[in-house]
Amino acid sequence: NSMENVNTNFTISFWMLKKGSLTNNVRYVLTKDDGGSTNVEYQVATYGRAIRLYLYDGATANEALYTTNQSFLANNTTAWEHITITFEKSTGLVTFHRNGGSALTSVADDTQTWSAAFADLDSDFDNMHNTSTNLGISNQGTLGTDGFKGHLAHVVIFKHDGQSGIGTSVLTVSQV
């Protein structure tokens, strides 16, 4: 099941078109949770112009929060943006790409990489929780609240587990 990315490298990729205000509220784009606090695997959300990836270790109290800076997404609601997020299990690194991101530079819309040390300041996250919940698009599990306001297209989620012709390494910048 490609939605279950437990203990392996994985990639989440999609096109998004934001609508409505870009306020600093969490708006869930993709979630693998039941809307509660114990059956949560991961969440992708916007927060203003930032993209966040939450990884959970069985409960919402044990999380690693990876986030871009507040100028990562375009400051408009008219442009489609291609977002790719990669997670490398062995290092705990998450890399966010916007519109293909050519390199890690000072340009806000290229690529941003965050380490586990910054994402899990209280060191309580160990391994992703394996849930049986469905993938939620533009909502938080079954709650249907705090959904992303906009459009999504070409959503792709896959794990790099060496099966189905997919290698075990995360995508490089040139592959994004």
CSV table of C-alpha atoms in Angstrom, one decimal:
chain,number,residue,atom,x,y,z
A,1,ASN,CA,0.0,0.0,0.0
A,2,SER,CA,1.7,3.2,-1.2
A,3,MET,CA,-0.1,5.3,1.4
A,4,GLU,CA,1.6,3.5,4.2
A,5,ASN,CA,5.2,4.9,4.4
A,6,VAL,CA,6.2,3.3,7.7
A,7,ASN,CA,9.9,3.0,8.2
A,8,THR,CA,11.0,3.6,4.7
A,9,ASN,CA,12.0,6.5,2.4
A,10,PHE,CA,9.0,8.1,0.7
A,11,THR,CA,8.0,10.8,-1.7
A,12,ILE,CA,4.7,12.9,-1.7
A,13,SER,CA,4.2,15.0,-4.8
A,14,PHE,CA,1.2,17.1,-6.0
A,15,TRP,CA,0.2,20.3,-7.9
A,16,MET,CA,-1.7,22.8,-5.8
A,17,LEU,CA,-3.6,26.0,-6.5
A,18,LYS,CA,-4.4,28.0,-3.4
A,19,LYS,CA,-7.8,29.8,-3.0
A,20,GLY,CA,-9.0,32.1,-0.3
A,21,SER,CA,-6.9,33.8,2.3
A,22,LEU,CA,-3.3,32.8,3.1
A,23,THR,CA,-3.7,33.2,6.9
A,24,ASN,CA,-1.5,31.5,9.4
A,25,ASN,CA,-3.9,28.6,10.1
A,26,VAL,CA,-3.1,24.9,9.6
A,27,ARG,CA,-5.0,23.7,6.5
A,28,TYR,CA,-4.7,20.0,5.8
A,29,VAL,CA,-3.8,19.0,2.3
A,30,LEU,CA,-3.2,15.3,2.7
A,31,THR,CA,-3.6,13.2,5.8
A,32,LYS,CA,-3.4,9.6,6.9
A,33,ASP,CA,-5.3,9.8,10.1
A,34,ASP,CA,-8.8,9.3,11.6
A,35,GLY,CA,-9.1,12.8,12.9
A,36,GLY,CA,-8.3,11.7,16.4
A,37,SER,CA,-5.1,11.7,18.4
A,38,THR,CA,-4.0,8.0,18.4
A,39,ASN,CA,-4.5,6.7,14.8
A,40,VAL,CA,-2.3,9.2,13.0
A,41,GLU,CA,0.5,8.4,10.5
A,42,TYR,CA,1.3,11.6,8.7
A,43,GLN,CA,-0.2,15.0,7.6
A,44,VAL,CA,0.8,17.5,4.9
A,45,ALA,CA,-0.6,21.0,5.6
A,46,THR,CA,-0.2,24.6,4.6
A,47,TYR,CA,0.4,27.2,7.3
A,48,GLY,CA,0.1,30.6,5.6
A,49,ARG,CA,2.7,30.3,2.8
A,50,ALA,CA,4.6,27.5,4.4
A,51,ILE,CA,4.2,23.7,3.8
A,52,ARG,CA,4.4,21.4,6.8
A,53,LEU,CA,4.9,17.6,7.1
A,54,TYR,CA,3.9,16.1,10.4
A,55,LEU,CA,5.1,12.5,11.1
A,56,TYR,CA,3.6,10.7,14.0
A,57,ASP,CA,4.8,7.9,16.3
A,58,GLY,CA,1.4,6.4,17.4
A,59,ALA,CA,0.0,9.6,19.0
A,60,THR,CA,-0.2,13.2,18.2
A,61,ALA,CA,2.1,14.0,21.2
A,62,ASN,CA,4.9,12.1,19.5
A,63,GLU,CA,5.5,14.0,16.4
A,64,ALA,CA,8.2,15.3,14.1
A,65,LEU,CA,7.2,18.6,12.5
A,66,TYR,CA,9.1,19.6,9.3
A,67,THR,CA,8.2,23.0,7.9
A,68,THR,CA,9.4,25.4,5.2
A,69,ASN,CA,9.8,29.1,5.8
A,70,GLN,CA,6.8,31.4,5.5
A,71,SER,CA,7.8,32.6,2.0
A,72,PHE,CA,8.0,29.1,0.4
A,73,LEU,CA,4.7,29.3,-1.5
A,74,ALA,CA,3.8,32.1,-3.9
A,75,ASN,CA,2.1,35.1,-2.4
A,76,ASN,CA,-1.0,34.7,-4.6
A,77,THR,CA,-4.0,32.5,-5.2
A,78,THR,CA,-3.7,32.4,-9.0
A,79,ALA,CA,-0.6,30.3,-9.7
A,80,TRP,CA,-0.4,26.5,-9.7
A,81,GLU,CA,2.7,25.2,-7.8
A,82,HIS,CA,4.3,21.8,-7.9
A,83,ILE,CA,5.2,20.5,-4.5
A,84,THR,CA,7.4,17.5,-3.8
A,85,ILE,CA,8.4,16.3,-0.3
A,86,THR,CA,10.9,13.5,0.2
A,87,PHE,CA,11.7,11.7,3.5
A,88,GLU,CA,15.0,9.8,4.0
A,89,LYS,CA,14.5,7.4,6.9
A,90,SER,CA,18.2,6.7,7.7
A,91,THR,CA,19.0,10.4,8.2
A,92,GLY,CA,15.6,11.8,9.1
A,93,LEU,CA,16.0,14.4,6.4
A,94,VAL,CA,12.9,15.9,4.7
A,95,THR,CA,13.4,18.0,1.6
A,96,PHE,CA,10.7,20.3,0.2
A,97,HIS,CA,10.8,21.2,-3.5
A,98,ARG,CA,8.6,23.9,-5.1
A,99,ASN,CA,8.4,23.9,-8.9
A,100,GLY,CA,11.3,21.6,-9.3
A,101,GLY,CA,13.7,23.4,-7.0
A,102,SER,CA,17.1,23.4,-8.6
A,103,ALA,CA,19.4,23.4,-5.6
A,104,LEU,CA,19.5,24.4,-1.9
A,105,THR,CA,20.0,28.1,-2.3
A,106,SER,CA,19.0,31.3,-0.6
A,107,VAL,CA,16.1,31.6,-3.1
A,108,ALA,CA,13.0,30.8,-1.1
A,109,ASP,CA,11.2,28.9,-3.9
A,110,ASP,CA,13.9,26.3,-4.7
A,111,THR,CA,14.5,23.6,-2.2
A,112,GLN,CA,14.5,23.5,1.6
A,113,THR,CA,15.9,20.6,3.7
A,114,TRP,CA,15.2,20.0,7.4
A,115,SER,CA,16.9,17.5,9.7
A,116,ALA,CA,15.2,15.4,12.4
A,117,ALA,CA,17.1,17.4,15.0
A,118,PHE,CA,15.1,20.5,14.1
A,119,ALA,CA,11.8,18.6,13.5
A,120,ASP,CA,11.7,16.7,16.8
A,121,LEU,CA,13.1,19.0,19.4
A,122,ASP,CA,11.8,16.9,22.4
A,123,SER,CA,13.2,13.7,20.8
A,124,ASP,CA,10.0,11.7,21.3
A,125,PHE,CA,9.6,10.6,17.6
A,126,ASP,CA,11.0,7.2,16.8
A,127,ASN,CA,9.2,5.5,13.9
A,128,MET,CA,6.1,6.4,11.9
A,129,HIS,CA,2.9,4.8,13.2
A,130,ASN,CA,1.3,2.3,10.8
A,131,THR,CA,-2.4,3.0,10.6
A,132,SER,CA,-5.3,1.4,8.8
A,133,THR,CA,-7.0,4.8,8.2
A,134,ASN,CA,-7.8,6.0,4.7
A,135,LEU,CA,-5.9,8.8,2.9
A,136,GLY,CA,-7.7,12.1,3.4
A,137,ILE,CA,-7.6,14.8,0.8
A,138,SER,CA,-8.2,18.3,2.0
A,139,ASN,CA,-9.4,17.4,5.4
A,140,GLN,CA,-8.2,16.0,8.8
A,141,GLY,CA,-9.3,12.4,8.8
A,142,THR,CA,-13.0,12.0,9.4
A,143,LEU,CA,-13.4,15.4,10.9
A,144,GLY,CA,-13.7,17.3,7.7
A,145,THR,CA,-12.4,20.4,9.3
A,146,ASP,CA,-9.5,22.7,8.6
A,147,GLY,CA,-9.3,21.6,5.0
A,148,PHE,CA,-7.0,23.1,2.4
A,149,LYS,CA,-8.8,25.8,0.4
A,150,GLY,CA,-7.9,25.3,-3.3
A,151,HIS,CA,-7.4,22.7,-5.9
A,152,LEU,CA,-5.0,19.6,-6.0
A,153,ALA,CA,-4.0,17.7,-9.1
A,154,HIS,CA,-1.7,14.8,-9.9
A,155,VAL,CA,-1.2,13.6,-6.3
A,156,VAL,CA,1.4,10.9,-6.1
A,157,ILE,CA,2.6,9.1,-3.0
A,158,PHE,CA,5.1,6.3,-3.1
A,159,LYS,CA,7.6,4.6,-0.9
A,160,HIS,CA,11.1,3.8,-1.9
A,161,ASP,CA,11.1,0.2,-0.8
A,162,GLY,CA,12.8,-1.4,-3.8
A,163,GLN,CA,9.5,-3.0,-5.0
A,164,SER,CA,7.4,-2.3,-8.1
A,165,GLY,CA,10.4,-1.0,-10.0
A,166,ILE,CA,10.9,1.8,-7.5
A,167,GLY,CA,14.4,2.0,-6.0
A,168,THR,CA,15.2,2.5,-2.4
A,169,SER,CA,16.9,5.9,-2.6
A,170,VAL,CA,14.9,9.2,-2.3
A,171,LEU,CA,14.6,11.3,-5.4
A,172,THR,CA,17.5,13.7,-6.2
A,173,VAL,CA,16.9,17.3,-7.1
A,174,SER,CA,17.3,16.5,-10.8
A,175,GLN,CA,14.7,13.7,-10.6
A,176,VAL,CA,12.1,16.0,-9.0
